[in-house]
Tab-separated table of C-alpha atoms and ligand atoms in Angstrom:
chain	number	residue	atom	x	y	z
A	1	UNK	CA	0.000	0.000	0.000
A	2	UNK	CA	1.348	3.397	-0.961
A	3	UNK	CA	0.830	6.598	0.939
A	4	UNK	CA	0.460	10.262	0.184
A	5	UNK	CA	2.016	12.637	2.686
A	6	UNK	CA	0.616	16.158	2.909
A	7	UNK	CA	2.604	18.725	4.901
A	8	UNK	CA	1.710	22.353	5.675
A	9	UNK	CA	4.694	24.715	5.522
A	10	UNK	CA	2.654	27.794	6.521
A	11	UNK	CA	0.285	30.274	4.804
A	12	UNK	CA	-0.728	28.601	1.491
A	13	UNK	CA	2.378	26.459	1.088
A	14	UNK	CA	1.797	22.686	1.081
A	15	UNK	CA	4.079	19.811	0.174
A	16	UNK	CA	2.600	16.638	-1.320
A	17	UNK	CA	4.888	13.620	-1.324
A	18	UNK	CA	3.956	10.492	-3.268
A	19	UNK	CA	6.556	8.977	-5.594
A	20	UNK	CA	7.861	12.490	-6.130
A	21	UNK	CA	7.334	15.769	-4.351
A	22	UNK	CA	5.125	18.702	-5.347
A	23	UNK	CA	5.253	21.986	-3.471
A	24	UNK	CA	2.330	24.365	-3.943
A	25	UNK	CA	2.924	28.117	-3.447
A	26	UNK	CA	6.441	28.054	-1.925
A	27	UNK	CA	6.335	31.335	-0.010
A	28	UNK	CA	9.022	30.683	2.621
A	29	UNK	CA	11.463	33.594	2.850
A	30	UNK	CA	9.693	36.582	4.512
A	31	UNK	CA	6.803	34.274	5.469
A	32	UNK	CA	6.335	34.927	9.215
A	33	UNK	CA	4.611	31.538	9.565
A	34	UNK	CA	7.332	29.425	7.930
A	35	UNK	CA	10.087	27.824	9.967
A	36	UNK	CA	11.908	25.884	7.246
A	37	UNK	CA	14.473	27.471	4.907
A	38	UNK	CA	13.801	27.735	1.178
A	39	UNK	CA	17.305	26.321	0.615
A	40	UNK	CA	16.289	23.046	2.292
A	41	UNK	CA	13.356	22.420	-0.046
A	42	UNK	CA	13.938	19.843	-2.795
A	43	UNK	CA	10.733	19.586	-4.832
A	44	UNK	CA	10.480	17.765	-8.160
A	45	UNK	CA	7.604	20.024	-9.129
A	46	UNK	CA	6.365	23.429	-7.969
A	47	UNK	CA	2.770	24.458	-8.642
A	48	UNK	CA	1.943	28.158	-8.307
A	49	UNK	CA	-1.673	29.331	-7.979
A	50	UNK	CA	-0.992	32.991	-8.910
A	51	UNK	CA	1.630	35.719	-9.100
A	52	UNK	CA	1.148	37.456	-5.749
A	53	UNK	CA	4.286	37.522	-3.630
A	54	UNK	CA	2.789	35.407	-0.826
A	55	UNK	CA	2.289	32.549	-3.349
A	56	UNK	CA	5.007	32.892	-6.014
A	57	UNK	CA	7.396	33.389	-3.078
A	58	UNK	CA	10.728	31.573	-3.538
A	59	UNK	CA	9.704	29.820	-6.761
A	60	UNK	CA	12.469	31.310	-8.937
A	61	UNK	CA	15.294	30.589	-6.468
A	62	UNK	CA	14.139	27.026	-5.724
A	63	UNK	CA	13.523	26.218	-9.398
A	64	UNK	CA	16.907	27.549	-10.530
A	65	UNK	CA	18.728	25.666	-7.760
A	66	UNK	CA	16.939	22.322	-8.152
A	67	UNK	CA	16.002	22.366	-11.854
A	68	UNK	CA	12.446	21.386	-10.918
A	69	UNK	CA	9.532	22.169	-13.222
A	70	UNK	CA	7.022	24.864	-12.390
A	71	UNK	CA	3.354	24.269	-13.218
A	72	UNK	CA	1.394	27.507	-13.551
A	73	UNK	CA	-0.874	29.531	-15.800
A	74	UNK	CA	0.475	30.585	-19.213
A	75	UNK	CA	1.195	34.268	-18.405
A	76	UNK	CA	3.067	33.425	-15.215
A	77	UNK	CA	5.022	30.748	-17.095
A	78	UNK	CA	6.182	33.387	-19.594
A	79	UNK	CA	7.513	35.535	-16.748
A	80	UNK	CA	9.261	32.554	-15.126
A	81	UNK	CA	10.764	31.456	-18.451
A	82	UNK	CA	12.365	34.895	-18.750
A	83	UNK	CA	14.163	34.100	-15.470
A	84	UNK	CA	15.497	30.800	-16.825
A	85	UNK	CA	12.997	28.586	-14.998
A	86	UNK	CA	11.728	25.334	-16.588
A	87	UNK	CA	7.976	25.773	-16.820
A	88	UNK	CA	4.874	23.766	-17.649
A	89	UNK	CA	2.380	26.408	-18.680
A	90	UNK	CA	-1.297	25.473	-18.636
A	91	UNK	CA	-4.673	27.076	-18.129
A	92	UNK	CA	-7.925	26.708	-16.232
A	93	UNK	CA	-9.749	23.434	-16.940
A	94	UNK	CA	-6.587	21.741	-18.196
A	95	UNK	CA	-4.817	18.740	-16.702
A	96	UNK	CA	-1.133	17.790	-16.792
A	97	UNK	CA	0.369	14.416	-15.867
A	98	UNK	CA	3.734	14.998	-14.292
A	99	UNK	CA	5.968	13.002	-11.946
A	100	UNK	CA	3.222	10.470	-11.186
A	101	UNK	CA	0.744	13.242	-10.297
A	102	UNK	CA	-2.233	14.411	-12.279
A	103	UNK	CA	-2.674	18.155	-11.764
A	104	UNK	CA	-5.814	19.990	-12.896
A	105	UNK	CA	-5.982	23.767	-12.849
A	106	UNK	CA	-9.292	25.094	-11.514
A	107	UNK	CA	-10.903	28.502	-11.445
A	108	UNK	CA	-10.409	30.885	-8.516
A	109	UNK	CA	-12.176	34.164	-7.838
A	110	UNK	CA	-9.146	36.427	-7.294
A	111	UNK	CA	-6.661	38.694	-9.138
A	112	UNK	CA	-3.062	38.015	-10.159
A	113	UNK	CA	-0.033	40.183	-10.874
A	114	UNK	CA	3.704	39.874	-10.460
A	115	UNK	CA	5.188	42.915	-8.746
A	116	UNK	CA	8.892	43.360	-9.303
A	117	UNK	CA	11.101	46.442	-8.879
A	118	UNK	CA	8.300	48.922	-9.453
A	119	UNK	CA	6.811	47.033	-12.420
A	120	UNK	CA	3.638	44.958	-12.371
A	121	UNK	CA	3.849	42.069	-14.839
A	122	UNK	CA	0.728	40.341	-16.101
A	123	UNK	CA	0.061	37.328	-13.913
A	124	UNK	CA	-2.811	36.007	-16.042
A	125	UNK	CA	-5.608	34.707	-13.834
A	126	UNK	CA	-5.517	33.316	-10.325
A	127	UNK	CA	-6.191	29.581	-10.103
A	128	UNK	CA	-6.516	26.599	-7.821
A	129	UNK	CA	-5.313	23.017	-8.296
A	130	UNK	CA	-6.663	19.502	-7.923
A	131	UNK	CA	-3.681	17.215	-7.401
A	132	UNK	CA	-4.290	13.474	-7.736
A	133	UNK	CA	-1.756	10.974	-6.427
A	134	UNK	CA	-2.848	7.337	-6.689
A	135	UNK	CA	-6.522	7.489	-5.766
A	136	UNK	CA	-6.146	10.449	-3.396
A	137	UNK	CA	-7.503	13.740	-4.708
A	138	UNK	CA	-6.435	16.993	-3.038
A	139	UNK	CA	-8.015	20.347	-3.926
A	140	UNK	CA	-5.947	23.459	-3.083
A	141	UNK	CA	-8.249	26.425	-3.695
A	142	UNK	CA	-5.503	29.057	-3.956
A	143	UNK	CA	-6.685	32.561	-3.037
A	144	UNK	CA	-10.362	32.857	-3.810
A	145	UNK	CA	-13.696	34.276	-2.871
A	146	UNK	CA	-16.622	31.907	-2.659
A	147	UNK	CA	-18.087	30.844	-6.011
A	148	UNK	CA	-20.912	28.497	-6.884
A	149	UNK	CA	-18.838	26.399	-9.318
A	150	UNK	CA	-17.022	24.888	-6.347
A	151	UNK	CA	-19.998	22.538	-6.453
A	152	UNK	CA	-18.840	21.485	-9.931
A	153	UNK	CA	-15.276	20.980	-8.662
A	154	UNK	CA	-16.798	18.666	-6.036
A	155	UNK	CA	-18.836	16.784	-8.653
A	156	UNK	CA	-16.024	16.390	-11.175
A	157	UNK	CA	-12.976	15.726	-9.010
A	158	UNK	CA	-14.437	14.280	-5.771
A	159	UNK	CA	-11.707	15.787	-3.586
A	160	UNK	CA	-10.805	13.660	-0.578
A	161	UNK	CA	-9.168	16.751	0.872
A	162	UNK	CA	-10.162	20.392	0.383
A	163	UNK	CA	-7.649	23.050	1.433
A	164	UNK	CA	-9.399	26.414	1.607
A	165	UNK	CA	-8.383	29.969	2.559
A	166	UNK	CA	-10.210	31.314	5.618
A	167	UNK	CA	-8.375	34.569	6.448
A	168	UNK	CA	-10.902	36.992	4.940
A	169	UNK	CA	-10.091	40.408	3.438
A	170	UNK	CA	-8.236	38.988	0.400
A	171	UNK	CA	-10.135	35.680	0.273
A	172	UNK	CA	-13.104	33.880	1.811
A	173	UNK	CA	-13.474	34.143	5.565
A	174	UNK	CA	-14.236	31.246	7.915
A	175	UNK	CA	-17.996	31.282	7.251
A	176	UNK	CA	-17.694	31.491	3.455
A	177	UNK	CA	-14.995	28.826	3.510
A	178	UNK	CA	-17.298	26.510	5.476
A	179	UNK	CA	-19.950	27.090	2.805
A	180	UNK	CA	-17.313	26.154	0.194
A	181	UNK	CA	-16.676	22.884	2.042
A	182	UNK	CA	-20.418	22.212	1.928
A	183	UNK	CA	-20.271	22.475	-1.883
A	184	UNK	CA	-17.009	20.544	-2.321
A	185	UNK	CA	-18.046	17.636	-0.050
A	186	UNK	CA	-14.521	16.407	0.801
A	187	UNK	CA	-13.759	13.857	3.528
A	188	UNK	CA	-11.199	16.207	5.085
A	189	UNK	CA	-11.134	20.024	5.116
A	190	UNK	CA	-8.000	22.006	5.958
A	191	UNK	CA	-7.877	25.788	6.547
A	192	UNK	CA	-5.030	27.931	5.162
A	193	UNK	CA	-4.168	31.599	4.465
A	194	UNK	CA	-4.922	32.890	7.973
A	195	UNK	CA	-2.961	34.362	10.928
A	196	UNK	CA	0.167	34.897	8.807
A	197	UNK	CA	-0.474	38.638	9.120
A	198	UNK	CA	-2.696	40.822	11.280
A	199	UNK	CA	-4.960	41.620	8.317
A	200	UNK	CA	-5.912	37.950	7.934
A	201	UNK	CA	-6.383	37.063	11.588
A	202	UNK	CA	-8.982	34.333	11.970
A	203	UNK	CA	-9.877	31.653	14.502
A	204	UNK	CA	-9.721	28.297	12.650
A	205	UNK	CA	-12.059	26.803	15.256
A	206	UNK	CA	-14.838	29.120	14.041
A	207	UNK	CA	-14.237	27.551	10.615
A	208	UNK	CA	-14.391	24.080	12.171
A	209	UNK	CA	-17.691	24.771	13.921
A	210	UNK	CA	-19.212	26.356	10.778
A	211	UNK	CA	-18.189	23.296	8.727
A	212	UNK	CA	-20.113	21.075	11.157
A	213	UNK	CA	-23.377	22.706	10.087
A	214	UNK	CA	-22.495	22.678	6.355
A	215	UNK	CA	-21.016	19.216	5.814
A	216	UNK	CA	-19.789	16.072	7.537
A	217	UNK	CA	-16.182	16.708	6.536
A	218	UNK	CA	-13.558	16.146	9.160
A	219	UNK	CA	-11.752	19.478	9.788
A	220	UNK	CA	-8.033	19.232	10.431
A	221	UNK	CA	-6.547	22.444	11.820
A	222	UNK	CA	-2.899	21.743	11.058
A	223	UNK	CA	0.196	23.070	12.800
A	224	UNK	CA	2.954	24.412	10.595
A	225	UNK	CA	5.231	21.512	9.519
A	226	UNK	CA	2.592	18.974	10.523
A	227	UNK	CA	1.893	16.137	8.070
A	228	UNK	CA	-1.170	14.027	7.365
A	229	UNK	CA	-0.771	10.626	5.713
A	230	UNK	CA	-3.398	9.272	3.310
A	231	UNK	CA	-3.411	5.641	2.175
A	232	UNK	CA	-3.853	5.036	-1.520
B	301	LIG	NI1	-3.391	36.642	-3.812
B	302	LIG	MN1	-2.565	35.465	-0.830
C-alpha cells in the first residue's frame, strides 16, 4: 500500500509527497509563519496558484537551484521562463500528468499580478489546483472568494481533501470557507491563508464549527510543519 504525505509549511504552502514531491505556493522567505528554509526544499515540481508575492514566493530561487519544473498559468510561465525557470504552462480546466501526479488547474475568484522592482507584470488569472496521487484527490483552492462552481469541482474531481483559505479580506473568511466545504463535499477540510499577518487574523475553530453545520467533513486544523498521511 502506498501513501500520500501532505505537509503544511505555513500560509498557502503545502508539500505533497507520493513517488515524487510537489510543493504548492512556496512562499518561505519573509513568510512569518514558515520555519523551514527555502534552501532546504527539494521539490520535483512546484505548482503556483498565482503571481502574488505570498504565493510565487521563492519559486524562482528554488527552481533555478533544483532544476524542478514549475506548473502555472500561461502568463506566469512566460515571466518565469524569462528568469530561466523550466515551466509547464497550462490554463484553467486543463490537466497535466507529471511526476506520477495528475494536476488539474481550476478557477479561482481572485486577481493576479507579479510585482517586481516597481513594475507589475501580467500574472494572467488566479487559479486553484486539484492534485491526484494514486486514488487520493487533493483540492488546493488558492486565493479565492466563494463561487458556486465549487460545487462542480466537487462533482467532477471528488476531492478527498479540500484546502481552503479562511483569512478573509483577500479571500473567503471562515464562514464562506465553510460554505465552500459544503459544496465541495470532501472527507477532510484544511484551513489555510490565515494568521500569517494581522490583516488575515482568523480563529480556525470558528471555521471548524461552521463546517459542522455545512457538511460532515472532518476538519483538520494543522500546525505548521505537521503532516497528514493518506493511504492510496
Ligand atoms: Ni493573492
Ligand atoms: Mn494570498
